[in-house]
Amino acid sequence: MRTAVVALGAAALLAALPALAQPRANLYAAAAAAEAKPLSQPQRMERRFLQIAAANLRFRAEASRLAATRSNNPAVKDLANALLARQQTAQPELLRLLHARGMAMPIPTNEHGKVLKDLAKLNGAKFDRLYVEEVVLRSHQADIGNYEKVALQAQDPVLKAWVDRQLPALRVHHAKAGKALPSASLRGQRAV
């Protein structure tokens, strides 16, 4: 009995030897980081853009869900629904761009969180004004500038094509915001 156990153990060890001889991937973070190549300036710019675009897309979607229930203005509700529809088409593509670079969807920024908390406390006309000014006008205006910059400077053709598809929708929603709530403006210049 004892010899059978020893023989079985020896056979298992011999079977495992070829696997031990194979080159192993570096599983330690410090060693893997030492082997990593630094990103070029355009790659860093593209990654930063994707982080900002993803955070803003998520922010607008969360705020638009609130607008769909808290607004009394049909034009604001229509705008919120249009933003939600755009988010549903843009987010999967954006996630693919992020994942191709080993990135995840970012968490909301502190500024986004503050605006969302402020929106959650409001209803009616006050809600509409804050939603249109902060979420649609200001956020879209900043995004349009970022998207235009990336459209000119990005080296990744897939990212450029995605940006070129998104820019017209951003411009349309920005223009619709002014029509949905004509009294809204960019006063106060809160950074989003």
CSV table of C-alpha atoms in Angstrom, one decimal:
chain,number,residue,atom,x,y,z
A,1,MET,CA,0.0,0.0,0.0
A,2,ARG,CA,2.8,2.3,1.0
A,3,THR,CA,4.7,1.7,-2.3
A,4,ALA,CA,1.6,2.4,-4.3
A,5,VAL,CA,1.2,5.8,-2.6
A,6,VAL,CA,4.9,6.6,-3.2
A,7,ALA,CA,4.7,5.5,-6.8
A,8,LEU,CA,1.6,7.6,-7.4
A,9,GLY,CA,3.2,10.7,-5.9
A,10,ALA,CA,6.3,10.1,-8.0
A,11,ALA,CA,4.2,9.8,-11.1
A,12,ALA,CA,2.3,13.1,-10.3
A,13,LEU,CA,5.7,14.9,-9.8
A,14,LEU,CA,7.0,13.6,-13.1
A,15,ALA,CA,3.8,14.7,-14.9
A,16,ALA,CA,4.2,18.2,-13.4
A,17,LEU,CA,7.8,18.8,-14.4
A,18,PRO,CA,7.1,19.9,-18.0
A,19,ALA,CA,4.7,22.5,-16.7
A,20,LEU,CA,7.3,23.9,-14.3
A,21,ALA,CA,9.8,24.2,-17.2
A,22,GLN,CA,7.5,26.5,-19.2
A,23,PRO,CA,8.2,30.2,-19.1
A,24,ARG,CA,5.9,32.0,-16.7
A,25,ALA,CA,4.1,35.2,-17.2
A,26,ASN,CA,5.2,37.8,-14.7
A,27,LEU,CA,2.4,37.8,-12.1
A,28,TYR,CA,3.9,40.3,-9.7
A,29,ALA,CA,2.7,43.9,-10.1
A,30,ALA,CA,6.1,45.5,-9.4
A,31,ALA,CA,7.9,43.3,-11.9
A,32,ALA,CA,5.2,43.8,-14.5
A,33,ALA,CA,5.4,47.5,-14.0
A,34,ALA,CA,9.1,47.5,-14.6
A,35,GLU,CA,8.6,45.7,-17.9
A,36,ALA,CA,5.8,48.1,-19.0
A,37,LYS,CA,6.6,50.7,-21.7
A,38,PRO,CA,5.7,54.3,-20.9
A,39,LEU,CA,2.7,55.8,-22.8
A,40,SER,CA,3.3,58.4,-25.4
A,41,GLN,CA,1.9,61.9,-25.0
A,42,PRO,CA,-1.0,61.2,-27.5
A,43,GLN,CA,-1.8,57.9,-25.7
A,44,ARG,CA,-1.9,59.8,-22.4
A,45,MET,CA,-4.1,62.5,-23.9
A,46,GLU,CA,-6.5,59.8,-25.4
A,47,ARG,CA,-6.7,58.0,-22.0
A,48,ARG,CA,-7.5,61.2,-20.1
A,49,PHE,CA,-10.1,62.2,-22.7
A,50,LEU,CA,-11.8,58.8,-22.3
A,51,GLN,CA,-11.9,59.1,-18.5
A,52,ILE,CA,-13.5,62.6,-18.8
A,53,ALA,CA,-15.9,61.5,-21.5
A,54,ALA,CA,-17.0,58.4,-19.6
A,55,ALA,CA,-17.4,60.3,-16.3
A,56,ASN,CA,-19.5,63.0,-18.1
A,57,LEU,CA,-21.6,60.5,-19.9
A,58,ARG,CA,-22.4,58.7,-16.7
A,59,PHE,CA,-23.1,62.0,-14.9
A,60,ARG,CA,-25.5,63.2,-17.6
A,61,ALA,CA,-27.3,59.8,-17.6
A,62,GLU,CA,-27.8,59.9,-13.8
A,63,ALA,CA,-29.0,63.5,-13.9
A,64,SER,CA,-31.3,62.8,-16.9
A,65,ARG,CA,-33.0,59.9,-15.0
A,66,LEU,CA,-33.7,62.4,-12.3
A,67,ALA,CA,-35.0,64.9,-14.8
A,68,ALA,CA,-37.4,62.4,-16.3
A,69,THR,CA,-39.2,62.2,-12.9
A,70,ARG,CA,-38.6,65.6,-11.3
A,71,SER,CA,-39.2,68.0,-14.1
A,72,ASN,CA,-42.6,69.4,-14.9
A,73,ASN,CA,-41.5,70.9,-18.2
A,74,PRO,CA,-42.2,68.6,-21.2
A,75,ALA,CA,-39.3,70.1,-23.2
A,76,VAL,CA,-36.9,69.4,-20.4
A,77,LYS,CA,-38.3,65.8,-20.1
A,78,ASP,CA,-37.9,65.3,-23.8
A,79,LEU,CA,-34.3,66.6,-23.6
A,80,ALA,CA,-33.6,64.2,-20.7
A,81,ASN,CA,-35.0,61.3,-22.6
A,82,ALA,CA,-32.9,62.2,-25.7
A,83,LEU,CA,-29.8,62.3,-23.5
A,84,LEU,CA,-30.7,58.9,-22.0
A,85,ALA,CA,-31.2,57.4,-25.5
A,86,ARG,CA,-27.8,58.8,-26.6
A,87,GLN,CA,-26.2,57.3,-23.5
A,88,GLN,CA,-27.6,53.9,-24.3
A,89,THR,CA,-25.9,54.0,-27.7
A,90,ALA,CA,-22.7,55.7,-26.8
A,91,GLN,CA,-21.9,53.9,-23.6
A,92,PRO,CA,-21.3,50.4,-25.0
A,93,GLU,CA,-18.9,51.9,-27.6
A,94,LEU,CA,-17.2,54.0,-25.0
A,95,LEU,CA,-16.8,50.9,-22.8
A,96,ARG,CA,-15.1,49.0,-25.6
A,97,LEU,CA,-12.7,51.9,-26.1
A,98,LEU,CA,-11.9,52.0,-22.3
A,99,HIS,CA,-11.5,48.2,-22.1
A,100,ALA,CA,-9.2,48.1,-25.1
A,101,ARG,CA,-6.9,50.2,-23.1
A,102,GLY,CA,-7.3,48.2,-19.9
A,103,MET,CA,-9.5,51.0,-18.3
A,104,ALA,CA,-12.8,50.8,-16.5
A,105,MET,CA,-15.7,53.2,-16.3
A,106,PRO,CA,-14.6,55.9,-13.9
A,107,ILE,CA,-16.5,56.8,-10.8
A,108,PRO,CA,-18.3,60.2,-10.7
A,109,THR,CA,-16.2,63.2,-9.8
A,110,ASN,CA,-16.9,65.2,-6.6
A,111,GLU,CA,-18.3,68.0,-8.7
A,112,HIS,CA,-20.7,65.6,-10.4
A,113,GLY,CA,-21.8,64.2,-7.1
A,114,LYS,CA,-22.5,67.7,-5.7
A,115,VAL,CA,-24.6,68.6,-8.7
A,116,LEU,CA,-26.5,65.3,-8.4
A,117,LYS,CA,-27.2,65.9,-4.7
A,118,ASP,CA,-28.4,69.4,-5.5
A,119,LEU,CA,-30.7,68.1,-8.2
A,120,ALA,CA,-32.1,65.5,-5.9
A,121,LYS,CA,-33.2,68.2,-3.5
A,122,LEU,CA,-35.1,70.2,-6.1
A,123,ASN,CA,-38.3,69.9,-8.2
A,124,GLY,CA,-40.1,71.9,-10.8
A,125,ALA,CA,-38.6,75.1,-12.3
A,126,LYS,CA,-35.6,75.2,-9.9
A,127,PHE,CA,-34.7,71.7,-10.9
A,128,ASP,CA,-35.2,72.5,-14.6
A,129,ARG,CA,-32.9,75.5,-14.4
A,130,LEU,CA,-30.1,73.6,-12.6
A,131,TYR,CA,-30.4,70.6,-14.8
A,132,VAL,CA,-30.3,72.6,-18.0
A,133,GLU,CA,-27.5,74.9,-16.9
A,134,GLU,CA,-25.2,72.4,-15.2
A,135,VAL,CA,-25.9,69.1,-16.9
A,136,VAL,CA,-26.8,70.1,-20.4
A,137,LEU,CA,-25.3,73.5,-21.2
A,138,ARG,CA,-22.1,73.5,-19.2
A,139,SER,CA,-21.3,69.8,-19.5
A,140,HIS,CA,-22.0,69.7,-23.2
A,141,GLN,CA,-20.0,72.9,-23.8
A,142,ALA,CA,-17.0,71.4,-22.0
A,143,ASP,CA,-17.4,68.1,-23.8
A,144,ILE,CA,-17.7,69.7,-27.3
A,145,GLY,CA,-14.3,71.5,-26.7
A,146,ASN,CA,-12.7,68.2,-25.5
A,147,TYR,CA,-14.1,66.2,-28.4
A,148,GLU,CA,-13.0,68.8,-31.0
A,149,LYS,CA,-9.5,68.7,-29.5
A,150,VAL,CA,-9.3,64.9,-29.6
A,151,ALA,CA,-10.8,64.9,-33.2
A,152,LEU,CA,-7.7,66.9,-34.2
A,153,GLN,CA,-5.0,65.4,-32.1
A,154,ALA,CA,-5.9,61.7,-31.5
A,155,GLN,CA,-3.8,59.1,-33.3
A,156,ASP,CA,-6.1,56.1,-32.7
A,157,PRO,CA,-8.4,55.9,-35.8
A,158,VAL,CA,-11.1,54.0,-33.9
A,159,LEU,CA,-11.2,56.7,-31.2
A,160,LYS,CA,-11.3,59.5,-33.9
A,161,ALA,CA,-14.2,57.8,-35.7
A,162,TRP,CA,-16.1,57.4,-32.4
A,163,VAL,CA,-15.5,61.1,-31.6
A,164,ASP,CA,-16.6,62.2,-35.1
A,165,ARG,CA,-19.9,60.2,-34.6
A,166,GLN,CA,-20.5,61.7,-31.1
A,167,LEU,CA,-19.8,65.4,-31.9
A,168,PRO,CA,-23.0,66.1,-33.9
A,169,ALA,CA,-25.2,64.7,-31.1
A,170,LEU,CA,-23.5,66.8,-28.5
A,171,ARG,CA,-24.0,69.9,-30.5
A,172,VAL,CA,-27.7,69.1,-31.1
A,173,HIS,CA,-28.4,68.5,-27.4
A,174,HIS,CA,-26.5,71.7,-26.5
A,175,ALA,CA,-28.7,73.6,-28.9
A,176,LYS,CA,-31.9,71.9,-27.7
A,177,ALA,CA,-31.1,72.9,-24.1
A,178,GLY,CA,-31.4,76.6,-25.0
A,179,LYS,CA,-34.8,75.9,-26.6
A,180,ALA,CA,-36.0,73.8,-23.7
A,181,LEU,CA,-35.3,76.5,-21.2
A,182,PRO,CA,-34.6,79.8,-22.9
A,183,SER,CA,-33.9,81.6,-19.6
A,184,ALA,CA,-31.0,79.1,-18.8
A,185,SER,CA,-27.5,80.5,-19.2
A,186,LEU,CA,-23.9,79.7,-18.3
A,187,ARG,CA,-23.7,82.2,-15.5
A,188,GLY,CA,-21.6,81.2,-12.5
A,189,GLN,CA,-19.3,79.1,-14.6
A,190,ARG,CA,-19.2,76.1,-12.3
A,191,ALA,CA,-16.7,73.6,-13.6
A,192,VAL,CA,-18.2,70.2,-14.6
